[in-house]
Amino acid sequence: MARITGSNGERTALAIRHAALRLIHRHGFAAMSLRDLAAEVGIRPGSLYNHIATKQSLLFDLMHEHMTTLLAETDAALAAAGPAPLDRLRSFIAHHVLYHLERKREVYIANFELRALDAANAARILAMRHDYEARLIGLLEEGAAAGVLATADMRVTAYAMLAMLTGVCTWYKPSGRLDRAAIVALHTDLALDGIRR
Amino acid sequence: MARITGSNGERTALAIRHAALRLIHRHGFAAMSLRDLAAEVGIRPGSLYNHIATKQSLLFDLMHEHMTTLLAETDAALAAAGPAPLDRLRSFIAHHVLYHLERKREVYIANFELRALDAANAARILAMRHDYEARLIGLLEEGAAAGVLATADMRVTAYAMLAMLTGVCTWYKPSGRLDRAAIVALHTDLALDGIRR
DNA sequence: GTCTATATACTGATAGAC
DNA sequence: GTCTATCAGTATATAGAC
């Protein structure tokens, strides 16, 4: 007999993940105690262990799920884009910015809590991050081959672009002055043409 | 009678600051115990309190010293630059990148451990960060007034540029492929003209 | 699956001898 | 200024009743 969808156990597991995202984003993984987490969920500390193996595995699962989703969605966005290198690049930028606006907590954690993972887990997440960087480097190489863009160094340019595009996570608030489309357009312009006129 | 320069106490205090920069950069402030710190310095945990008031004040002092130096050096770089808006902007970019290459640990801590400060200390560091951002926004406004650059939004453009320029902290290694001048040139080109050709 | 209770270790910080 | 010793609180994780 199949497990009942949305049973109490599953709802608790989901609540733990959401509460962990909030607390880790706000205070950092090391500063989040399992007592804090349990209190946020509304259960006793020991009950957490019906849903997680260790605090470490909880962090890894959150990061792994984020990276899996990011890679899959990016590939889908590129598959839906036109064939022109600049169009594909625009598609990457737009998806990256929108994804980072919508899931700023997951992104923040995946970028800044790598230090809290043990060596084996960190290696797995790093490999997925390298896969993601490789997507952008590939797009830059396509553009350079087509003669529509130029850069002194593919890899460092990709790092610089990703740092800029990921920066939205640190200041974006949904109630802010600019809407999402304006933020995407501004970052696309900056990446492609800079600020000089 | 003046205190002897480089006395044992001062050398210990300096060693604590350096060790703290290393450990916080590597593991994060919350994950650095004062026992770890004392061991790295080569003293007993209790002896730390001859040099620091609390763990919190140690973090604040490190961040405050960094921000003070960054603001002073930036003003000096701008004072030494030519009067043309683009020259002043190039001077800002070059100084920012070089400073961040040379003091990546301090920068990383100041950017990502704000959450570990209590409210009053965080407000002081945030005010200094806003001062720094205001320098760049001012330069962008100078350039826009002179008609040599354009942007859809001054503040968000400044955030995006700072995120990009600060990104060097996360991957730079002195033994890397590109030397500092090349990294500065690449980021200046990216900021001013983007990647499109 | 959640609860109470607890094991075991570690945390920041302090007191007082030298 | 550094040491030994320790306080009081908290950390992750586990055991067993319900």
Coordinates of C-alpha atoms (C1' of nucleotides) in Angstrom, one line a residue:
Chain A
M1 CA 0.0 0.0 0.0
A2 CA 1.4 3.4 -1.0
R3 CA 2.3 6.0 1.6
I4 CA -0.3 8.6 2.0
T5 CA 0.8 11.8 0.3
G6 CA 1.1 14.7 2.7
S7 CA 1.0 12.5 5.8
N8 CA 2.1 14.0 9.1
G9 CA 5.7 12.6 8.6
E10 CA 6.1 14.1 5.2
R11 CA 4.8 17.4 6.2
T12 CA 7.2 17.5 9.2
A13 CA 10.1 16.6 6.9
L14 CA 9.1 19.4 4.5
A15 CA 8.8 21.9 7.4
I16 CA 12.2 20.9 8.7
R17 CA 13.7 21.7 5.3
H18 CA 12.0 25.0 5.0
A19 CA 12.9 26.0 8.5
A20 CA 16.5 24.9 8.0
L21 CA 16.7 27.1 4.8
R22 CA 15.5 30.1 6.8
L23 CA 17.7 29.6 9.8
I24 CA 20.9 28.7 7.9
H25 CA 20.4 31.7 5.5
R26 CA 19.9 34.0 8.5
H27 CA 22.5 32.8 11.0
G28 CA 24.7 30.4 9.1
F29 CA 24.9 26.6 9.4
A30 CA 27.3 26.4 12.3
A31 CA 25.3 29.0 14.2
M32 CA 22.0 27.1 13.7
S33 CA 21.5 24.6 16.6
L34 CA 19.2 21.6 16.2
R35 CA 17.3 23.0 19.2
D36 CA 16.7 26.2 17.3
L37 CA 15.6 24.2 14.2
A38 CA 13.2 22.0 16.2
A39 CA 11.7 25.0 17.9
E40 CA 11.1 26.7 14.6
V41 CA 9.4 23.5 13.3
G42 CA 7.4 23.1 16.5
I43 CA 8.8 19.7 17.6
R44 CA 11.3 18.5 20.2
P45 CA 15.0 18.3 19.3
G46 CA 15.1 14.5 19.4
S47 CA 12.2 14.1 17.0
L48 CA 14.3 15.7 14.2
Y49 CA 16.1 12.4 13.9
N50 CA 13.1 10.7 12.6
H51 CA 13.6 12.8 9.5
I52 CA 17.4 13.5 9.2
A53 CA 20.4 11.3 9.7
T54 CA 22.7 14.0 10.9
K55 CA 22.9 17.8 10.8
Q56 CA 25.6 17.4 8.2
S57 CA 23.4 15.3 5.9
L58 CA 20.6 17.8 6.2
L59 CA 22.9 20.5 4.9
F60 CA 24.2 18.3 2.1
D61 CA 20.7 17.3 1.0
L62 CA 19.6 21.0 0.8
M63 CA 22.7 21.9 -1.3
H64 CA 22.4 18.8 -3.5
E65 CA 18.8 19.4 -4.3
H66 CA 19.5 23.0 -5.2
M67 CA 22.4 22.2 -7.5
T68 CA 20.4 19.4 -9.2
T69 CA 17.5 21.8 -9.8
L70 CA 19.7 24.6 -11.0
L71 CA 21.5 22.3 -13.5
A72 CA 18.3 20.8 -14.9
E73 CA 16.5 24.2 -15.2
T74 CA 19.5 25.7 -16.9
D75 CA 19.7 23.0 -19.5
A76 CA 16.0 23.3 -20.1
A77 CA 16.4 27.1 -20.6
L78 CA 19.3 26.6 -23.0
A79 CA 17.3 23.9 -24.9
A80 CA 14.4 26.4 -25.3
A81 CA 16.7 29.2 -26.5
G82 CA 17.4 30.1 -30.2
P83 CA 20.6 28.9 -31.8
A84 CA 22.5 32.2 -31.9
P85 CA 25.3 32.4 -29.3
L86 CA 24.1 35.8 -28.0
D87 CA 20.6 34.5 -27.6
R88 CA 21.8 31.5 -25.7
L89 CA 23.9 33.7 -23.5
R90 CA 20.9 36.0 -22.8
S91 CA 18.9 33.0 -22.0
F92 CA 21.5 31.8 -19.5
I93 CA 21.7 35.2 -17.9
A94 CA 18.0 35.6 -17.6
H95 CA 17.5 32.2 -16.1
H96 CA 20.4 32.6 -13.7
V97 CA 19.2 36.0 -12.4
L98 CA 15.5 34.9 -12.1
Y99 CA 16.5 31.6 -10.4
H100 CA 18.7 33.5 -7.9
L101 CA 16.0 36.1 -7.2
E102 CA 13.4 33.3 -6.5
R103 CA 15.6 31.0 -4.5
K104 CA 18.0 33.4 -2.8
R105 CA 18.2 31.3 0.4
E106 CA 19.1 28.1 -1.3
V107 CA 21.7 29.9 -3.5
Y108 CA 23.2 31.7 -0.6
I109 CA 23.6 28.5 1.4
A110 CA 25.0 26.5 -1.6
N111 CA 27.6 29.3 -2.2
F112 CA 28.7 30.1 1.3
E113 CA 28.3 27.0 3.4
L114 CA 30.6 24.7 1.4
R115 CA 33.1 25.1 4.2
A116 CA 30.6 23.4 6.6
L117 CA 30.5 20.2 4.5
D118 CA 32.9 17.4 5.2
A119 CA 35.5 16.6 2.5
A120 CA 33.5 14.0 0.6
N121 CA 30.2 16.0 0.5
A122 CA 32.1 19.2 -0.5
A123 CA 33.7 17.4 -3.4
R124 CA 30.3 16.3 -4.7
I125 CA 28.8 19.8 -4.5
L126 CA 32.0 21.3 -6.0
A127 CA 31.8 19.0 -9.0
M128 CA 28.2 20.1 -9.7
R129 CA 29.3 23.7 -9.4
H130 CA 32.0 23.1 -11.9
D131 CA 29.4 21.6 -14.2
Y132 CA 27.4 24.8 -13.9
E133 CA 30.4 27.0 -14.6
A134 CA 31.2 24.8 -17.6
R135 CA 27.8 25.7 -19.1
L136 CA 28.7 29.4 -19.1
I137 CA 32.3 28.9 -20.3
G138 CA 30.9 26.8 -23.1
L139 CA 28.5 29.7 -24.1
L140 CA 31.4 32.2 -24.0
E141 CA 33.5 29.9 -26.3
E142 CA 30.5 29.6 -28.7
G143 CA 30.3 33.4 -28.8
A144 CA 34.0 33.8 -29.3
A145 CA 34.1 31.2 -32.1
A146 CA 31.2 33.1 -33.8
G147 CA 33.1 36.4 -33.4
V148 CA 30.3 38.1 -31.5
L149 CA 32.2 38.5 -28.2
A150 CA 35.8 38.6 -26.9
T151 CA 37.4 38.2 -23.6
A152 CA 41.0 38.1 -22.2
D153 CA 40.3 34.9 -20.3
M154 CA 37.2 32.6 -20.6
R155 CA 37.4 31.1 -17.1
V156 CA 38.0 34.3 -15.2
T157 CA 35.4 36.1 -17.2
A158 CA 32.9 33.4 -16.4
Y159 CA 33.8 33.7 -12.7
A160 CA 33.3 37.5 -12.8
M161 CA 30.0 37.2 -14.6
L162 CA 28.7 34.6 -12.2
A163 CA 29.8 36.7 -9.2
M164 CA 28.0 39.7 -10.6
L165 CA 24.8 37.8 -11.5
T166 CA 24.7 35.9 -8.2
G167 CA 25.1 39.2 -6.3
V168 CA 21.4 39.9 -6.6
C169 CA 20.9 37.3 -3.8
T170 CA 22.5 39.7 -1.2
W171 CA 20.3 42.7 -1.7
Y172 CA 17.1 41.7 -3.5
K173 CA 13.8 42.1 -1.8
P174 CA 10.5 41.4 -3.6
S175 CA 9.2 44.8 -2.4
G176 CA 12.1 46.7 -3.9
R177 CA 12.2 49.5 -6.5
L178 CA 13.0 47.4 -9.6
D179 CA 10.8 44.5 -10.8
R180 CA 12.4 41.2 -11.9
A181 CA 12.3 42.0 -15.6
A182 CA 14.2 45.3 -15.0
I183 CA 16.8 43.5 -12.9
V184 CA 17.3 40.9 -15.6
A185 CA 17.6 43.6 -18.3
L186 CA 20.0 45.6 -16.3
H187 CA 22.3 42.7 -15.6
T188 CA 22.1 41.5 -19.2
D189 CA 23.1 45.0 -20.4
L190 CA 26.0 45.2 -17.9
A191 CA 27.3 41.8 -18.9
L192 CA 27.1 42.3 -22.6
D193 CA 28.0 46.0 -22.9
G194 CA 29.2 47.4 -19.6
I195 CA 28.5 50.9 -18.5
R196 CA 30.4 53.0 -21.0
R197 CA 28.5 54.9 -23.6
Chain B
M1 CA 58.5 55.3 29.5
A2 CA 57.1 54.1 26.2
R3 CA 56.0 50.5 25.8
I4 CA 58.6 48.4 24.1
T5 CA 57.6 47.8 20.5
G6 CA 57.2 44.2 19.6
S7 CA 57.0 43.1 23.3
N8 CA 55.7 39.7 24.0
G9 CA 52.2 40.9 24.7
E10 CA 51.9 42.9 21.4
R11 CA 53.3 40.0 19.4
T12 CA 50.7 37.7 21.0
A13 CA 47.9 40.1 20.2
L14 CA 49.1 40.3 16.6
A15 CA 49.4 36.5 16.4
I16 CA 45.8 36.2 17.7
R17 CA 44.5 38.5 15.0
H18 CA 46.3 36.7 12.2
A19 CA 45.3 33.3 13.4
A20 CA 41.7 34.5 13.8
L21 CA 41.7 35.8 10.2
R22 CA 42.9 32.4 9.0
L23 CA 40.5 30.3 11.0
I24 CA 37.4 32.5 10.4
H25 CA 38.2 32.6 6.7
R26 CA 38.5 28.9 6.5
H27 CA 35.8 27.6 8.9
G28 CA 33.6 30.6 9.6
F29 CA 33.3 32.6 12.8
A30 CA 30.7 30.5 14.5
A31 CA 32.7 27.3 13.7
M32 CA 35.9 28.7 15.2
S33 CA 36.2 27.9 18.9
L34 CA 38.4 29.9 21.1
R35 CA 40.2 26.7 21.9
D36 CA 41.0 26.3 18.2
L37 CA 42.2 29.9 18.1
A38 CA 44.4 29.5 21.2
A39 CA 45.9 26.3 19.9
E40 CA 46.7 28.0 16.6
V41 CA 48.4 30.8 18.5
G42 CA 50.2 28.5 20.8
I43 CA 48.7 29.6 24.1
R44 CA 46.0 28.3 26.5
P45 CA 42.4 29.3 25.9
G46 CA 42.1 31.4 29.0
S47 CA 45.2 33.5 28.0
L48 CA 43.2 34.9 25.0
Y49 CA 41.3 37.1 27.4
N50 CA 44.5 39.1 28.1
H51 CA 44.1 40.4 24.6
I52 CA 40.5 40.3 23.7
A53 CA 37.4 41.3 25.6
T54 CA 35.0 38.8 24.0
K55 CA 34.9 36.6 20.9
Q56 CA 32.4 39.1 19.5
S57 CA 34.6 42.1 20.0
L58 CA 37.5 40.3 18.2
L59 CA 35.3 39.8 15.1
F60 CA 34.1 43.4 15.2
D61 CA 37.7 44.7 15.6
L62 CA 38.9 42.7 12.6
M63 CA 36.0 44.0 10.5
H64 CA 36.3 47.6 11.6
E65 CA 40.0 47.7 10.9
H66 CA 39.4 46.3 7.5
M67 CA 36.7 48.8 6.6
T68 CA 38.7 51.8 8.0
T69 CA 41.7 50.8 5.8
L70 CA 39.5 50.2 2.8
L71 CA 37.8 53.6 3.0
A72 CA 41.1 55.5 3.6
E73 CA 43.0 53.7 0.8
T74 CA 40.1 54.3 -1.6
D75 CA 40.0 58.0 -0.9
A76 CA 43.8 58.1 -1.4
A77 CA 43.5 56.4 -4.7
L78 CA 40.7 58.7 -5.9
A79 CA 42.7 61.8 -4.7
A80 CA 45.6 60.6 -6.8
A81 CA 43.5 59.9 -9.9
G82 CA 43.0 62.4 -12.8
P83 CA 39.9 64.5 -12.9
A84 CA 38.2 62.7 -15.8
P85 CA 35.2 60.6 -14.6
L86 CA 36.4 57.5 -16.4
D87 CA 39.9 57.8 -15.0
R88 CA 38.5 58.1 -11.5
L89 CA 36.3 55.1 -12.1
R90 CA 39.3 53.1 -13.5
S91 CA 41.2 54.1 -10.4
F92 CA 38.4 52.9 -8.1
I93 CA 38.2 49.6 -9.9
A94 CA 41.9 49.0 -9.9
H95 CA 42.2 49.8 -6.2
H96 CA 39.2 47.6 -5.3
V97 CA 40.5 44.6 -7.2
L98 CA 44.1 44.9 -6.0
Y99 CA 43.0 45.4 -2.4
H100 CA 40.7 42.4 -2.6
L101 CA 43.4 40.3 -4.1
E102 CA 45.8 41.2 -1.3
R103 CA 43.4 41.0 1.6
K104 CA 41.0 38.3 0.5
R105 CA 40.6 36.9 4.1
E106 CA 39.7 40.3 5.6
V107 CA 37.3 41.0 2.8
Y108 CA 35.6 37.6 2.9
I109 CA 35.0 38.0 6.6
A110 CA 33.7 41.5 6.4
N111 CA 31.3 40.5 3.7
F112 CA 30.0 37.2 5.0
E113 CA 30.3 37.4 8.8
L114 CA 28.0 40.4 9.3
R115 CA 25.4 38.0 10.5
A116 CA 27.6 37.0 13.4
L117 CA 27.8 40.6 14.8
D118 CA 25.3 41.7 17.3
A119 CA 22.9 44.4 16.2
A120 CA 24.9 47.5 17.3
N121 CA 28.1 46.2 15.9
A122 CA 26.5 45.2 12.6
A123 CA 25.0 48.7 12.3
R124 CA 28.4 50.3 12.5
I125 CA 30.0 48.0 9.9
L126 CA 26.9 48.4 7.6
A127 CA 27.3 52.2 7.8
M128 CA 30.9 52.0 6.7
R129 CA 29.9 49.6 3.9
H130 CA 27.3 52.1 2.8
D131 CA 29.9 54.8 2.8
Y132 CA 32.0 52.6 0.5
E133 CA 29.1 52.0 -1.9
A134 CA 28.4 55.7 -1.9
R135 CA 31.9 56.3 -3.3
L136 CA 31.1 54.1 -6.3
I137 CA 27.6 55.5 -6.8
G138 CA 29.1 59.0 -6.8
L139 CA 31.6 58.0 -9.5
L140 CA 28.8 56.6 -11.6
E141 CA 26.8 59.8 -11.2
E142 CA 29.9 61.9 -12.2
G143 CA 30.2 59.7 -15.3
A144 CA 26.5 60.0 -16.2
A145 CA 26.6 63.7 -15.7
A146 CA 29.5 64.0 -18.1
G147 CA 27.7 61.8 -20.6
V148 CA 30.5 59.1 -20.7
L149 CA 28.4 56.3 -19.2
A150 CA 24.8 55.3 -18.8
T151 CA 22.9 52.8 -16.6
A152 CA 19.3 51.9 -15.9
D153 CA 19.8 52.3 -12.1
M154 CA 22.8 53.8 -10.3
R155 CA 22.4 51.8 -7.1
V156 CA 21.8 48.4 -8.6
T157 CA 24.6 48.9 -11.1
A158 CA 26.9 49.7 -8.2
Y159 CA 25.9 46.6 -6.4
A160 CA 26.4 44.5 -9.5
M161 CA 29.8 46.0 -10.1
L162 CA 30.9 45.5 -6.5
A163 CA 29.7 41.9 -6.6
M164 CA 31.7 41.2 -9.7
L165 CA 34.9 43.0 -8.5
T166 CA 34.7 41.4 -5.1
G167 CA 34.3 38.0 -6.6
V168 CA 38.1 37.7 -7.1
C169 CA 38.3 36.9 -3.4
T170 CA 36.6 33.5 -3.9
W171 CA 39.0 32.0 -6.5
Y172 CA 42.2 34.0 -6.6
K173 CA 45.4 32.3 -5.8
P174 CA 48.8 34.1 -6.1
S175 CA 50.2 31.1 -8.0
G176 CA 47.4 31.3 -10.6
R177 CA 47.5 31.7 -14.4
L178 CA 46.9 35.5 -14.5
D179 CA 48.9 38.1 -12.7
R180 CA 47.4 40.9 -10.8
A181 CA 47.6 43.5 -13.6
A182 CA 45.9 41.1 -16.0
I183 CA 43.1 40.5 -13.5
V184 CA 42.6 44.3 -13.0
A185 CA 42.6 44.9 -16.8
L186 CA 40.1 42.1 -17.4
H187 CA 37.7 43.4 -14.7
T188 CA 38.1 47.0 -15.9
D189 CA 37.2 45.9 -19.4
L190 CA 34.3 43.9 -18.3
A191 CA 32.8 46.7 -16.2
L192 CA 33.3 49.4 -18.8
D193 CA 32.5 47.5 -22.0
G194 CA 31.1 44.1 -21.2
I195 CA 31.9 41.1 -23.4
R196 CA 30.2 41.9 -26.7
R197 CA 32.3 42.8 -29.7
Chain C
dG1 C1' 6.4 9.8 14.7
dT2 C1' 6.8 12.4 18.9
dC3 C1' 7.8 12.6 23.4
dT4 C1' 11.0 12.7 27.9
dA5 C1' 15.3 12.0 29.5
dT6 C1' 20.0 11.7 29.0
dA7 C1' 24.9 10.6 27.4
dT8 C1' 29.1 12.8 26.1
dA9 C1' 31.6 16.4 24.6
dC10 C1' 32.3 21.0 23.8
dT11 C1' 31.3 26.2 24.3
dG12 C1' 32.6 31.1 25.9
dA13 C1' 34.2 33.0 29.8
dT14 C1' 36.3 33.6 34.7
dA15 C1' 39.3 33.0 39.2
dG16 C1' 43.4 32.9 41.1
dA17 C1' 48.4 30.9 41.4
dC18 C1' 52.8 32.1 39.5
Chain D
dG1 C1' 51.0 37.7 30.5
dT2 C1' 50.4 32.8 30.8
dC3 C1' 49.2 29.1 33.3
dT4 C1' 45.7 25.4 35.6
dA5 C1' 41.3 24.6 36.9
dT6 C1' 36.6 25.2 36.5
dC7 C1' 31.8 27.3 36.0
dA8 C1' 27.4 27.2 33.7
dG9 C1' 25.4 26.6 29.6
dT10 C1' 24.9 24.4 25.1
dA11 C1' 26.1 21.1 21.3
dT12 C1' 24.8 16.7 18.5
dA13 C1' 23.0 12.6 19.0
dT14 C1' 20.7 8.4 21.3
dA15 C1' 17.4 5.3 24.2
dG16 C1' 13.1 3.9 25.3
dA17 C1' 8.1 4.9 26.8
dC18 C1' 3.8 6.0 24.5

